[in-house]
XYZ file of C-alpha atoms in Angstrom:
443
model
C 4.443 139.249 88.967
C 2.605 137.019 86.498
C -0.437 134.937 87.328
C -2.384 132.017 85.883
C -5.838 130.895 86.975
C -6.974 127.363 86.124
C -10.719 127.102 86.659
C -13.116 124.275 87.439
C -10.679 121.386 87.194
C -10.334 117.968 88.782
C -7.286 118.325 91.010
C -4.888 115.975 92.752
C -3.732 118.160 95.599
C -1.626 115.354 97.130
C -1.206 111.596 96.649
C -4.567 110.011 97.336
C -6.398 113.336 97.483
C -8.371 114.242 94.347
C -11.007 116.963 94.456
C -13.507 117.982 91.750
C -14.328 121.528 90.599
C -11.247 123.272 91.925
C -9.644 126.580 90.925
C -5.848 126.895 91.041
C -4.169 130.304 91.212
C -0.482 130.460 90.307
C 1.631 133.537 90.922
C 5.102 133.591 89.415
C 6.665 130.208 90.229
C 4.388 129.088 93.084
C 0.887 127.875 93.825
C -0.881 130.800 95.502
C -4.355 129.408 96.178
C -6.460 126.279 95.640
C -10.178 126.368 96.399
C -13.657 125.482 95.176
C -14.629 126.755 91.764
C -15.799 130.350 91.757
C -14.233 131.364 95.054
C -11.064 132.876 93.557
C -12.117 136.251 92.205
C -8.777 137.846 91.307
C -8.078 138.869 87.716
C -5.205 136.740 86.450
C -2.977 137.418 83.462
C -4.088 134.092 82.007
C -7.319 132.209 82.693
C -7.697 128.589 81.591
C -10.754 126.364 81.401
C -9.761 123.199 83.237
C -13.099 121.414 83.020
C -11.748 118.651 80.751
C -8.518 118.211 82.669
C -7.137 116.615 85.790
C -4.305 118.769 87.109
C -1.790 117.208 89.433
C 1.814 117.667 90.582
C 4.358 116.887 87.879
C 6.048 113.528 88.221
C 9.703 113.246 89.245
C 12.099 110.748 87.693
C 14.590 109.906 90.440
C 17.040 108.049 88.202
C 17.683 108.429 84.480
C 20.576 108.366 82.026
C 20.416 111.201 79.515
C 23.268 109.760 77.488
C 21.409 106.539 76.701
C 18.467 108.009 74.808
C 19.805 106.667 71.521
C 20.108 103.154 72.929
C 16.366 102.599 72.919
C 15.552 98.998 72.027
C 19.133 97.738 72.233
C 19.372 96.127 75.686
C 16.228 94.046 76.150
C 17.044 90.347 76.728
C 20.773 91.063 77.032
C 22.440 88.829 79.600
C 24.918 89.870 82.265
C 25.779 93.361 83.506
C 24.131 95.368 80.746
C 25.791 98.696 81.440
C 29.248 97.189 81.011
C 28.320 95.306 77.827
C 26.222 97.950 76.050
C 25.976 101.324 77.779
C 29.632 101.884 78.654
C 31.005 101.239 75.130
C 28.381 103.551 73.660
C 29.012 106.349 76.168
C 32.791 106.025 75.745
C 32.404 107.011 72.090
C 29.959 109.880 72.579
C 30.674 113.418 71.483
C 29.199 116.687 72.688
C 27.041 116.689 69.556
C 25.707 113.225 70.348
C 24.971 114.219 73.939
C 23.120 117.329 72.770
C 20.831 115.163 70.675
C 20.417 112.683 73.528
C 19.415 115.498 75.874
C 17.025 117.070 73.375
C 15.261 113.760 72.874
C 15.181 113.078 76.617
C 13.771 116.514 77.402
C 11.092 116.148 74.741
C 10.095 112.729 76.030
C 9.887 113.917 79.620
C 7.847 116.999 78.790
C 5.383 115.069 76.640
C 5.136 112.074 79.001
C 4.617 113.327 82.563
C 7.926 114.449 84.051
C 8.696 117.918 85.398
C 11.733 117.008 87.510
C 14.558 114.496 87.145
C 17.801 113.223 88.646
C 20.470 112.443 86.074
C 22.708 109.621 87.265
C 25.845 110.413 85.317
C 27.242 110.466 81.801
C 29.811 112.364 79.732
C 29.719 115.741 77.947
C 27.228 116.811 80.600
C 27.697 120.525 79.895
C 26.014 119.888 76.539
C 23.129 118.178 78.320
C 22.887 120.964 80.885
C 22.595 123.577 78.142
C 19.653 121.681 76.623
C 17.927 121.162 79.960
C 18.282 124.835 80.823
C 16.516 125.695 77.565
C 13.818 123.075 78.093
C 12.629 124.554 81.381
C 12.707 121.214 83.206
C 13.839 121.039 86.805
C 16.648 118.609 87.470
C 19.918 117.472 88.953
C 22.915 116.813 86.692
C 25.824 114.482 87.378
C 29.048 113.542 85.652
C 29.923 109.864 85.262
C 32.675 109.533 87.854
C 35.027 106.521 87.781
C 38.805 106.070 87.890
C 39.228 102.419 86.957
C 42.426 102.204 84.837
C 40.874 99.456 82.682
C 38.156 101.776 81.313
C 38.299 102.778 77.613
C 40.909 105.418 76.849
C 38.333 108.107 76.004
C 36.922 108.011 79.558
C 39.994 106.852 81.457
C 41.011 109.329 84.169
C 42.417 109.505 87.679
C 40.364 110.423 90.746
C 41.261 114.125 90.789
C 40.454 114.541 87.105
C 37.126 112.765 87.539
C 36.168 115.081 90.404
C 37.331 118.127 88.433
C 34.748 117.352 85.741
C 31.951 117.548 88.310
C 33.488 120.671 89.838
C 33.318 122.378 86.443
C 29.744 121.204 85.892
C 28.785 122.490 89.351
C 30.352 125.897 88.717
C 28.502 126.246 85.419
C 25.023 124.981 86.315
C 24.329 124.536 90.020
C 21.614 126.900 91.203
C 20.904 128.196 87.709
C 17.905 127.550 85.447
C 16.248 125.193 87.994
C 19.274 122.883 87.805
C 21.448 121.372 90.521
C 24.633 119.338 90.220
C 25.267 116.176 92.242
C 28.551 114.376 92.799
C 28.487 110.808 91.564
C 30.025 107.385 91.989
C 28.949 105.661 88.796
C 29.786 102.130 89.956
C 31.639 101.324 93.165
C 33.635 98.523 91.550
C 35.123 101.105 89.174
C 35.876 103.710 91.859
C 38.974 103.747 94.050
C 38.892 104.523 97.759
C 40.480 107.865 96.899
C 37.714 108.754 94.480
C 35.011 107.717 96.959
C 36.546 109.926 99.637
C 37.001 112.906 97.301
C 33.442 112.731 95.950
C 31.903 112.369 99.399
C 33.872 115.283 100.813
C 33.173 117.531 97.848
C 29.430 116.889 98.141
C 29.619 117.953 101.785
C 31.722 121.020 101.005
C 29.325 122.157 98.286
C 26.171 121.186 100.193
C 24.831 118.958 97.477
C 24.020 115.276 97.026
C 26.281 112.303 96.415
C 24.639 109.587 94.316
C 25.686 106.093 93.314
C 24.441 102.940 91.647
C 24.116 100.555 94.573
C 23.571 96.799 94.912
C 22.119 96.495 91.406
C 23.680 93.139 90.515
C 24.829 90.262 92.754
C 28.139 90.348 90.864
C 28.680 93.976 91.857
C 28.035 93.226 95.522
C 30.415 90.278 95.277
C 33.053 92.552 93.738
C 33.029 94.929 96.717
C 33.054 91.991 99.144
C 36.083 90.545 97.392
C 37.867 93.892 97.357
C 37.384 94.991 100.956
C 35.498 92.244 102.770
C 32.396 94.390 103.263
C 29.099 94.909 101.485
C 28.627 98.176 99.524
C 26.600 100.190 102.054
C 28.850 99.030 104.918
C 31.906 100.060 102.916
C 30.488 103.540 102.262
C 29.335 103.984 105.865
C 32.835 103.235 107.176
C 34.237 105.849 104.795
C 31.729 108.444 106.021
C 29.933 108.696 102.657
C 26.373 107.969 103.824
C 24.039 110.757 104.923
C 20.618 112.237 104.252
C 22.251 113.717 101.129
C 23.113 110.325 99.662
C 20.948 108.873 96.875
C 21.338 105.140 96.304
C 19.929 104.011 92.966
C 18.479 100.506 92.552
C 19.495 99.024 95.944
C 18.040 95.614 95.160
C 20.286 93.180 97.019
C 20.467 94.427 100.610
C 21.169 92.517 103.793
C 19.774 93.499 107.191
C 22.853 95.506 108.137
C 22.617 97.571 104.969
C 18.908 98.212 105.526
C 19.709 99.432 109.019
C 22.435 101.752 107.701
C 20.067 103.186 105.093
C 17.490 103.876 107.791
C 19.979 105.244 110.328
C 21.684 107.617 107.881
C 18.369 108.687 106.260
C 19.690 107.653 102.860
C 17.373 108.306 99.894
C 16.706 105.442 97.481
C 15.392 105.111 93.947
C 13.990 102.003 92.257
C 13.658 101.577 88.481
C 10.873 98.966 88.081
C 11.209 97.972 84.412
C 14.996 97.849 84.505
C 15.112 96.191 87.934
C 12.550 93.502 87.075
C 15.198 91.638 85.074
C 17.645 91.677 87.985
C 15.908 91.453 91.345
C 13.053 92.701 93.508
C 13.681 95.365 96.155
C 12.450 95.077 99.743
C 10.262 98.135 99.248
C 7.426 97.360 101.689
C 9.905 96.750 104.501
C 11.938 99.852 103.660
C 8.867 102.086 103.464
C 7.658 100.708 106.789
C 11.012 101.755 108.260
C 10.481 105.311 106.991
C 13.007 105.211 104.149
C 12.361 107.737 101.367
C 12.115 105.920 98.021
C 11.547 107.404 94.572
C 10.937 105.754 91.228
C 13.067 106.232 88.126
C 13.086 105.056 84.538
C 16.823 104.263 84.303
C 16.795 105.957 80.893
C 15.270 105.259 77.497
C 17.399 102.141 76.963
C 15.172 100.517 79.576
C 11.771 101.069 77.995
C 11.453 104.848 77.773
C 10.940 107.732 80.175
C 7.273 107.306 81.104
C 6.724 107.090 84.841
C 3.153 105.967 84.188
C 4.647 102.791 82.764
C 7.053 102.425 85.682
C 4.235 102.758 88.223
C 2.156 100.055 86.521
C 5.107 97.669 86.385
C 6.038 98.402 89.981
C 2.513 97.659 91.199
C 2.489 94.355 89.297
C 5.898 93.270 90.616
C 5.092 94.197 94.216
C 1.703 92.458 94.106
C 3.098 89.308 92.526
C 6.128 89.013 94.792
C 4.734 90.243 98.105
C 0.975 90.554 97.820
C 0.192 87.056 96.606
C 2.474 85.440 99.189
C 0.918 87.469 101.996
C -2.619 87.364 100.553
C -2.583 91.170 100.544
C -3.594 92.507 97.099
C -3.234 96.052 98.437
C 0.382 95.593 99.527
C 1.270 98.587 97.340
C -1.855 100.759 96.834
C -2.040 103.488 94.223
C -1.593 106.443 96.641
C 1.564 104.830 98.061
C 3.098 104.436 94.614
C 2.127 107.992 93.683
C 3.696 109.216 96.917
C 6.934 107.451 95.996
C 7.049 109.270 92.649
C 6.115 112.662 94.128
C 7.431 112.703 97.707
C 10.307 110.311 97.074
C 11.150 112.278 93.955
C 11.047 115.593 95.799
C 13.399 114.174 98.424
C 15.764 112.931 95.704
C 15.865 116.502 94.371
C 16.417 117.852 97.910
C 13.114 119.728 97.629
C 10.868 118.009 100.152
C 8.089 120.391 101.149
C 8.467 122.335 97.900
C 7.419 119.800 95.241
C 4.754 117.115 94.961
C 1.658 119.021 96.011
C -0.822 121.454 94.518
C -1.021 123.562 97.638
C -0.189 127.167 98.564
C 3.537 127.784 98.752
C 4.550 124.799 96.656
C 6.377 125.208 93.370
C 4.043 125.369 90.375
C 5.365 122.179 88.773
C 2.146 120.658 87.441
C 0.782 118.574 84.597
C -2.698 118.539 83.073
C -4.236 115.263 81.897
C -6.863 115.136 79.183
C -9.527 113.054 80.937
C -12.057 113.350 78.117
C -10.957 109.980 76.705
C -12.825 106.637 76.483
C -10.063 104.675 78.209
C -10.447 106.849 81.321
C -14.208 106.762 81.798
C -16.200 105.831 83.662
C -14.192 105.507 86.858
C -15.201 104.692 90.392
C -11.854 105.736 91.852
C -9.601 108.304 90.203
C -6.564 107.335 92.273
C -6.757 103.800 90.916
C -7.571 104.881 87.374
C -4.516 107.134 87.231
C -2.318 104.162 88.036
C -4.160 101.605 85.932
C -5.153 103.463 82.794
C -3.350 106.783 82.255
C -0.483 106.784 79.757
C 2.004 109.335 78.492
C -0.226 110.516 75.646
C -2.871 111.665 78.116
C -0.594 114.456 79.352
C -1.781 117.608 77.560
C -0.114 120.353 79.609
C 3.129 120.726 81.521
C 4.275 123.637 83.703
C 7.469 124.058 85.713
C 7.988 126.948 88.137
C 4.922 128.693 86.716
C 6.115 128.499 83.099
C 4.299 126.428 80.501
C 6.552 123.899 78.799
C 3.644 122.351 76.891
C 0.039 123.388 76.214
C -2.480 121.158 74.481
C 0.343 118.784 73.472
C 2.349 121.586 71.846
C 5.872 121.834 73.253
C 6.723 125.498 73.771
C 10.355 125.491 74.905
C 12.045 123.220 72.356
C 11.987 122.958 68.556
C 10.370 119.559 68.086
C 10.652 119.449 64.295
C 14.215 120.738 64.374
C 15.250 118.035 66.844
C 13.501 115.386 64.782
C 15.306 116.596 61.654
C 18.666 116.629 63.451
C 18.077 113.048 64.560
C 17.250 112.014 60.985
C 20.413 113.727 59.666
C 22.641 112.243 62.323
C 21.239 108.733 62.011
C 19.728 108.375 58.546
C 19.384 104.603 58.991
C 18.132 104.725 62.569
C 14.690 103.587 61.512
C 16.059 100.476 59.785
C 16.929 98.619 63.004
C 20.658 98.504 62.239
C 22.464 96.487 64.891
C 25.826 98.246 64.572
C 25.351 101.825 63.437
C 25.329 103.336 66.942
C 28.491 101.570 68.049
C 30.751 104.183 66.518
C 28.516 107.226 67.094
């Protein structure tokens, strides 16, 4: 048994609860004790001065695309259904080598930004990504991009059984190992046959894991399902028995009252991606939260502005206040503790780890981050909960620990070769820094 004692630190024990001068004792992979400074007298293997830090639960990205890390800066202001126009052609030409680099860059960005847990929403060559994530020490759920539309590019064109077999193989290799899970996926309902929907839903039940899907992200996608079967997306899935408390619906922007009721009734988990979603529509988050729906926040991948959840929380607050708060004359329609709870509690639920993640409390997993609060842009503050939301950015994260293991200390990444990854990126894309508009198309 190994132990770490963090002494005399400002501590967020739960969303909205921040206490000064706390000691945190970690044994193996769990929080063992949290109490006032000086009251923990055990001799730990490692003792850390936390007096210039705020330690808090690590943030959880409920929706990202590992395979789009190299698309940074290439989708902003693009019209139409972006994933069909930009993401899908890029992913169709990926190799295992490209995915390895994508995953290395994604893992580095998460570790150095704020994120200790993530839900991958589906791509290709996912075994390569899983190998990187296992090395990184991050906690996460992997998924294979599952579609059987015969009009897809030849490199990713497959029938329903073949598509499911890819996730089966990923599950057998990674599920339950190295803090990783594997979810079954429906990448886009308009590109999935009834057969594939049924197979994926049943396999998720058989293997006691989640089924996830991009849901109601664009009006055109909703219209496509209506035209195909005469029903809206969540109604269609409910009638096929695919909805449950192990279903994660990403985006879920354009919902009617029947779909909201189905989400509530089946205890479906949701994830919003504020920066990505802001160009498409605004979710009915206040209403859904009031109904008890579990909602997390995700970045939607680096193609949509990077992997910083600090940025996503700021954008989400602004969108919610502008759309709902100003109309209702309620500036606190989405207060800071509520947004933090979405990231932590909604994220834990998306990882099927409610009650195990999102708190610095005895028995919880030791997935924590340490913020350097000795910075001019963070002081003075009259309310730390508000300041975290308003002013903290990715560069303030100095330390990251997952399951009791340090992934980063004092901004030094310990589990991945930062310079080696940077050099590999430079070799692979020697003109990447020259803003070429076409070089990634054939990568």
